[in-house]
Coordinates of C-alpha atoms and ligand atoms in Angstrom, one line a residue:
X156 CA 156.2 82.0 69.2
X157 CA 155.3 80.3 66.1
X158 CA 155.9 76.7 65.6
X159 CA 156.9 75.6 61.7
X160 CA 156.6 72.0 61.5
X161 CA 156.4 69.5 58.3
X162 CA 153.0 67.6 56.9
X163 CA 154.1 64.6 58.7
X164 CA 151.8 62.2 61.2
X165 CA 153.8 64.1 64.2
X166 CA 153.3 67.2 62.9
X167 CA 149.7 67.1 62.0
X168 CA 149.4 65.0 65.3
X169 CA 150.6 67.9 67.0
X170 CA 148.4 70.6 64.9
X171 CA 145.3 68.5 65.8
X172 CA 146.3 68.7 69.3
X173 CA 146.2 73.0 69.4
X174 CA 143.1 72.7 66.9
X175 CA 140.8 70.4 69.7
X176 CA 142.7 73.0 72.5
X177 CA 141.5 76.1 70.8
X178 CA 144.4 77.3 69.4
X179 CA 145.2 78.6 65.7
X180 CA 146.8 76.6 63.2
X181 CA 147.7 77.5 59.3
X182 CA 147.9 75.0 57.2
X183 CA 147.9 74.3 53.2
X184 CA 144.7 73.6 50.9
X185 CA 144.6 73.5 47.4
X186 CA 143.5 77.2 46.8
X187 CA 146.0 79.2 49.6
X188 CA 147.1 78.5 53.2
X189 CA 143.9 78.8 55.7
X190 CA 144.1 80.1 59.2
X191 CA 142.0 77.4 60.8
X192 CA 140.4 77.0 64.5
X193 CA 137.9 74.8 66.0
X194 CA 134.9 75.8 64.0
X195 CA 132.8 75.0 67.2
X196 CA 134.3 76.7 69.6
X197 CA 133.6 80.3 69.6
X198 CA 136.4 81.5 71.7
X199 CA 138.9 79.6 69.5
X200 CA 137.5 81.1 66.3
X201 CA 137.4 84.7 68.2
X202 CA 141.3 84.2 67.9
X203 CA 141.2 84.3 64.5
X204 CA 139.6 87.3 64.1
X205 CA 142.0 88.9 66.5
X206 CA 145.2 87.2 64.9
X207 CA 144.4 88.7 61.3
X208 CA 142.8 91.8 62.9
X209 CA 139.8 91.0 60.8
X210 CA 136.8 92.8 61.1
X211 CA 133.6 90.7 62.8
X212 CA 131.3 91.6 60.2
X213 CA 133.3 89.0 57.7
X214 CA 132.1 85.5 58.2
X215 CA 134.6 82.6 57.4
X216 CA 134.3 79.2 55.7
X217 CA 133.6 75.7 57.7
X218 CA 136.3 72.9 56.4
X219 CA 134.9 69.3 56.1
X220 CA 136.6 66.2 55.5
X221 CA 133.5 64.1 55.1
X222 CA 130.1 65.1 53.7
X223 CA 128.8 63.2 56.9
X224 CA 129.8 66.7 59.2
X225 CA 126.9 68.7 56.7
X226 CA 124.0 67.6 58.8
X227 CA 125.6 68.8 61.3
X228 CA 126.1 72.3 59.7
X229 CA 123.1 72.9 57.3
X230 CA 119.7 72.7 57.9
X231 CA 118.8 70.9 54.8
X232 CA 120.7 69.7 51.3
X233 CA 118.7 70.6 48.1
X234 CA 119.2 69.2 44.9
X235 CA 121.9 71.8 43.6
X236 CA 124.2 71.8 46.5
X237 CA 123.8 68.0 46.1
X238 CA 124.7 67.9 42.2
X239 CA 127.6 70.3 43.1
X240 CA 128.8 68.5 45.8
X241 CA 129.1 65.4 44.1
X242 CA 131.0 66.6 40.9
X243 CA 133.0 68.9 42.3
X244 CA 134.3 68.0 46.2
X245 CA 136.8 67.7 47.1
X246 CA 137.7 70.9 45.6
X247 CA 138.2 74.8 45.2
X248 CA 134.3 75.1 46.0
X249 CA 132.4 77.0 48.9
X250 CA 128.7 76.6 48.8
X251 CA 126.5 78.8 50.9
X252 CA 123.1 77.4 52.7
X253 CA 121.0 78.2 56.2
X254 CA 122.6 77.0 59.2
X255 CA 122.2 74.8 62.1
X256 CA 121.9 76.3 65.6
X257 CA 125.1 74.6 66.6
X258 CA 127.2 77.0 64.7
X259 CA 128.6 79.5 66.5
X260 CA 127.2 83.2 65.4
X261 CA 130.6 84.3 65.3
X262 CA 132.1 82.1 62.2
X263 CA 128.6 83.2 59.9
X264 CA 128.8 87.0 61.5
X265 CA 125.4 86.7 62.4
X266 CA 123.9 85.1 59.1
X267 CA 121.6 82.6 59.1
X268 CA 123.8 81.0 57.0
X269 CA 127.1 79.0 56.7
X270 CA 129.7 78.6 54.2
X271 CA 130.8 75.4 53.8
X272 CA 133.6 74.1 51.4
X273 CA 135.7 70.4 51.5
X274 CA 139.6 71.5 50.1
X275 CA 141.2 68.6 48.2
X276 CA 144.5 69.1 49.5
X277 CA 145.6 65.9 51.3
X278 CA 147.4 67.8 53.8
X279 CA 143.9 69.5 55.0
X280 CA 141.6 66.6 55.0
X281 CA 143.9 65.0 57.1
X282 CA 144.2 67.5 59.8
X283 CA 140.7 68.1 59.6
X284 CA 140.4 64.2 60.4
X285 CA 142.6 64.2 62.8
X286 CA 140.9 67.2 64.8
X287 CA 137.7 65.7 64.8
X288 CA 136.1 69.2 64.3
X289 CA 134.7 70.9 61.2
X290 CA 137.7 73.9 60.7
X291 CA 137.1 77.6 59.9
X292 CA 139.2 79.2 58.5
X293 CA 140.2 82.1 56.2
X294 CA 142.9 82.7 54.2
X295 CA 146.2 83.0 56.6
X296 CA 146.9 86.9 55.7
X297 CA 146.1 89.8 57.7
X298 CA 143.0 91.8 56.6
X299 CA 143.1 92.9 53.3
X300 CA 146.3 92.0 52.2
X301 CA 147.9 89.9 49.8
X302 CA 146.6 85.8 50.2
X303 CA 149.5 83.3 51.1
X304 CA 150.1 80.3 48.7
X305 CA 153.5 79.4 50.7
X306 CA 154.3 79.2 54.1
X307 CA 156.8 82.4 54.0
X308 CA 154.0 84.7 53.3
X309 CA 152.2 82.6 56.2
X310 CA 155.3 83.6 58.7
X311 CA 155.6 87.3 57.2
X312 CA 152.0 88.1 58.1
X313 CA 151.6 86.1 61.2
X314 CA 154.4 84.8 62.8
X315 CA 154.0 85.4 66.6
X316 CA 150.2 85.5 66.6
X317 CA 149.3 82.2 65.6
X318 CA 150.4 78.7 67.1
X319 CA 151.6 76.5 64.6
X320 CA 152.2 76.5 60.3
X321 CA 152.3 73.3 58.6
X322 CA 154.3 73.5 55.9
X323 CA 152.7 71.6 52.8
X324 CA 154.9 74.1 50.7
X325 CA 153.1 75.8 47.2
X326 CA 149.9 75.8 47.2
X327 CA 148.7 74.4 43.2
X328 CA 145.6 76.4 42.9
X329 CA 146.8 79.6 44.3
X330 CA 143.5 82.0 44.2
X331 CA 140.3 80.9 47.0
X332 CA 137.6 79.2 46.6
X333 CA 134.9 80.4 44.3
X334 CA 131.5 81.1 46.2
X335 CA 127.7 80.0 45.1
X336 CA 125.1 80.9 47.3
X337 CA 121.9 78.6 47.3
X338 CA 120.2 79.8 49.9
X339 CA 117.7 81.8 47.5
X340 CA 115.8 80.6 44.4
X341 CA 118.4 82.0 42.4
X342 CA 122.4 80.7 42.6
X343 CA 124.6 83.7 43.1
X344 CA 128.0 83.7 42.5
X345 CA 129.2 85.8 45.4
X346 CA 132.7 85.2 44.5
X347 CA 134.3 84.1 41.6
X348 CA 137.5 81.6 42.0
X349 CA 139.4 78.4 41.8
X350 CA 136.2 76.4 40.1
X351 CA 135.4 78.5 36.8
X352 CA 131.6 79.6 36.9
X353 CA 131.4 77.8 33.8
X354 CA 132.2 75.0 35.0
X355 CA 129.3 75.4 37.5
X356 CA 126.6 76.4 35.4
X357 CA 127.2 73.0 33.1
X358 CA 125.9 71.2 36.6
X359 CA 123.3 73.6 37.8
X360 CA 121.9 76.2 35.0
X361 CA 122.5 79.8 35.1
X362 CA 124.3 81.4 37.8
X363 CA 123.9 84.9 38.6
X364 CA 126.9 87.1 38.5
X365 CA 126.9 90.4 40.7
X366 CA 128.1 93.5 38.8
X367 CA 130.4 96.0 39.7
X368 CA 127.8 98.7 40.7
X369 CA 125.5 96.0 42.9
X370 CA 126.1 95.9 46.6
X371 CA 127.4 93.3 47.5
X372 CA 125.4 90.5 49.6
X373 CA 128.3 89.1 51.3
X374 CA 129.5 91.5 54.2
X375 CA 133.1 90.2 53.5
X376 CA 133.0 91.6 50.0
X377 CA 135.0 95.0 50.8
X378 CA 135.8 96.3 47.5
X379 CA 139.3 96.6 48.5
X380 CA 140.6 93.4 49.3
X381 CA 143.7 91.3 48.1
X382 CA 146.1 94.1 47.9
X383 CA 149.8 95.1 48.5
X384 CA 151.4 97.9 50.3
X385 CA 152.3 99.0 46.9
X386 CA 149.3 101.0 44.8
X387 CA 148.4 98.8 42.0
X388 CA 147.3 99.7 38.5
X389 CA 145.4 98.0 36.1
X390 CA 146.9 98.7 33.1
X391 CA 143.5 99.4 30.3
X392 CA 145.4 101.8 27.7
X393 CA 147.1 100.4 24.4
X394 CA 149.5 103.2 24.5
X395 CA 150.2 102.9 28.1
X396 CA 153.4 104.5 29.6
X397 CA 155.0 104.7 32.8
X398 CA 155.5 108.0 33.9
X399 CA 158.7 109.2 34.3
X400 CA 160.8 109.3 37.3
X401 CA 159.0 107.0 38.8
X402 CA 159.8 103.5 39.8
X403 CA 157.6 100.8 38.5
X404 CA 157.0 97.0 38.2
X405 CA 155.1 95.1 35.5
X406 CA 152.9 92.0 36.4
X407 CA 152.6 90.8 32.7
X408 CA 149.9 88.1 31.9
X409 CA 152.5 86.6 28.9
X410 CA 155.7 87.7 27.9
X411 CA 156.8 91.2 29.4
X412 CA 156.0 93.6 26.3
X413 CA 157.5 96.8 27.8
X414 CA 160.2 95.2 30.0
X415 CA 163.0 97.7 29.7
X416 CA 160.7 100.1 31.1
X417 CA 159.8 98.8 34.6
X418 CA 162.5 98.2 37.3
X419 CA 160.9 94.9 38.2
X420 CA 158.8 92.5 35.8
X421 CA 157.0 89.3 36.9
X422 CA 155.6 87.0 34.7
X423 CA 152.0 84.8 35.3
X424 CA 152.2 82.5 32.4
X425 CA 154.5 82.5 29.6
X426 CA 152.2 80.1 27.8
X427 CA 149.5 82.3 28.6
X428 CA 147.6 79.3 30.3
X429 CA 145.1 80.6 32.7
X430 CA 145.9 77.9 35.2
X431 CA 149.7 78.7 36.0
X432 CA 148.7 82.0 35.8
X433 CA 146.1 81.6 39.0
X434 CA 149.0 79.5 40.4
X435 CA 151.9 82.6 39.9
X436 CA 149.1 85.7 40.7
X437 CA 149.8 86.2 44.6
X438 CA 153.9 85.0 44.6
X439 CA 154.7 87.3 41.9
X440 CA 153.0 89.9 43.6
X441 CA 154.4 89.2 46.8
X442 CA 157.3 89.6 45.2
X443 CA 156.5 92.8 43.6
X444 CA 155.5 94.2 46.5
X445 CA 158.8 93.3 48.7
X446 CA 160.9 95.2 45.9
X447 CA 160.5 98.5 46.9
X448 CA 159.0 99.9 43.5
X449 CA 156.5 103.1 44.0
X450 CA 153.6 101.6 41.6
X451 CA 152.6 98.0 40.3
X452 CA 151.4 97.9 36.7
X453 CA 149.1 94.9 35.8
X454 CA 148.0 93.6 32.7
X455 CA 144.0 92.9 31.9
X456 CA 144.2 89.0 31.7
X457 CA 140.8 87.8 29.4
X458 CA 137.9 87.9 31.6
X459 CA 136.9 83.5 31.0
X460 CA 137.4 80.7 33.5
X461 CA 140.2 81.5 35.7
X462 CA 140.8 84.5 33.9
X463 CA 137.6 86.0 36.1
X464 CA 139.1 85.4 39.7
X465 CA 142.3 86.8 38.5
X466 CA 140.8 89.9 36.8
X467 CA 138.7 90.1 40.5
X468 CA 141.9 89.7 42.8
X469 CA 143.2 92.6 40.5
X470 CA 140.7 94.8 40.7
X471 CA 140.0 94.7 44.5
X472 CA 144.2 94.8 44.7
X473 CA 143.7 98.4 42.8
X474 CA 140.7 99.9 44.8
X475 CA 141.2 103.0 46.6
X476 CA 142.0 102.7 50.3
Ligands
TXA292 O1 139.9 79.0 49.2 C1 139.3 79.5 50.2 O2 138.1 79.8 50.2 C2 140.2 79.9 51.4 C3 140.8 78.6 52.0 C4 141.5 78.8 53.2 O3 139.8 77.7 52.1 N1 139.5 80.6 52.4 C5 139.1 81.9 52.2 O4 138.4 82.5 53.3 O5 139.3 82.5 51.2 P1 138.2 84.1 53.4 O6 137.8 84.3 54.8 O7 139.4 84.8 53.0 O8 137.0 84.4 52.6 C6 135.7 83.9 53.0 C7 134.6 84.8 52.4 C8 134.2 85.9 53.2 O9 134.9 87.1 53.1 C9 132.8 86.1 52.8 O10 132.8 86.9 51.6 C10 132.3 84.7 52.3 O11 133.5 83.9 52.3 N2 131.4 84.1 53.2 C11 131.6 83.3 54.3 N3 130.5 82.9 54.9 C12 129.5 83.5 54.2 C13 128.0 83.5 54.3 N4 127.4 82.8 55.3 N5 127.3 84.2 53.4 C14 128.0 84.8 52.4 N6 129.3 84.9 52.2 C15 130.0 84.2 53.1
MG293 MG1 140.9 86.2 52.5

């Protein structure tokens, strides 16, 4: 059984209670709803793996509520995570540095490393306080599937495997964390996200981006990931059409262009603002996916700021089983 309960000081009261006992608990941050467990208890975080049948080779993220817990995680702070940190936690940042013995091998699958991020959503700072316990967590989806930004897609995916969902309702950034390595001379971008790289590189200098063809260094970085039931289709062509007989829906960037051709049409941003669009990407296609259409079409969205993540999501929602 799965308990719902609201973000209120009962409810996160409780939640604390099943986080210090080793249970799993999914709660709201600013990006999408995590699936969090003791990060220091490896038989708590085990559960995890097992509730989103997640392979073990995919290392999670360590929540903080206080940059006080990152002496207990990192084995040192250099300059750059220290400019980072200070401009942009809390927030829709994961940065990526050698670990302390303390954390267990099974949240960094093996890595000498840890990722570590601090969410600015009230909601998860305050459990996280409450627990007393840096959280893992990933996003609270099964493997592979589309992220949740509500708690419905929370309950769909995992209701009866997991103890508890707060419900903080939407979630305002709506696509994860992005993901800087600096454990190497060089900062890698490992994954872009809710914090445009641009944004990044202002603080610290060039970034490196990993291209398509790269491998990628983060075991977690499958490249199909983020996806429906429903094949999806990036749609490249100009003089695109849907084939006929066949029953599509349109994820449009701004307004629907070819709307009387799809049987279902979603709409990211009618303003074309990169921001709402990030916020609509995985509820529209949740909803695309739960209306029974043969193929998902989705429209290129320009390739700056959030633009990136989106344009990622997309093309690891399209990749070949
Ligand atoms: O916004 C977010 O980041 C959300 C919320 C819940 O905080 N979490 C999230 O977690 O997206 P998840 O598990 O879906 O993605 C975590 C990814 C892994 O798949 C892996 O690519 C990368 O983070 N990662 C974690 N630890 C790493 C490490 N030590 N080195 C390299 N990459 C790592
Ligand atoms: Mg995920």
């Amino acid at each position: 059984m799965t308990r719902i309960v609201e973000a209120t000081e009962e409810g996160l009261k409780i939640a604390a209670l099943i986080i210090k006992r080793g249970g799993l608990v999914a709660f709201p941050t600013e990006t999408v709803y995590g699936l969090g467990a003791d990060a220091l208890n490896p038989e708590a975080v085990a559960k995890i793996f097992e509730a989103k049948e997640r392979p073990f080779f995919d290392p999670l993220i360590v929540h903080i509520a206080d940059v006080k817990e990152l002496d207990l995680l990192w084995l040192y702070i250099d300059d750059r995570a220290k400019a980072l940190i200070e401009r942009f936690w809390p927030g829709p940042l994961t940065i990526v540095l050698p670990k302390k013995d303390i954390v267990p091998d099974i949240v960094t699958a093996g890595l000498n490393t840890v990722a570590v991020r601090m969410p600015s959503h009230p909601v998860a700072l305050r459990l996280i306080r409450e627990s007393e316990t840096p959280i893992a967590a990933p996003s609270a989806n099964r493997f592979g599937y589309l992220s949740p930004t509500m708690p419905e897609h929370v309950l769909k995916q995992l209701g009866g495997r997991i103890d508890l969902i707060i419900d903080g309702g939407r979630t305002p950034v709506g696509v994860e964390s992005t993901i800087i390595d600096l454990s190497e001379e060089t900062p890698l971008l490992l994954r872009p996200g809710g914090l445009p790289v641009e944004e990044i590189e202002r603080v610290i200098g060039k970034v490196k981006m990993l291209t398509e063809s790269e491998k990628p260094r983060s075991p977690g970085q499958l490249p199909r990931h983020y996806s429906p039931r429903t094949p999806l289709r990036i749609i490249e062509d100009e003089n695109f059409e849907v084939p006929f007989g066949i029953k599509a829906g349109l994820l449009a960037f701004k307004e629907a262009k070819y709307r009387e051709k799809f049987f279902a049409v979603e709409v990211l941003s009618p303003s074309g603002d990169l921001k709402e669009a990030a916020c609509n990407l995985f509820p529209c296609l949740h909803r695309l996916d739960d209306a029974g259409l043969d193929i998902i079409y989705a429209e290129a969205i320009p390739e700056e700021g959030l633009g990136r993540a989106i344009m990622d999501r997309l093309r690891k929602a399209q990749a070949k089983r």
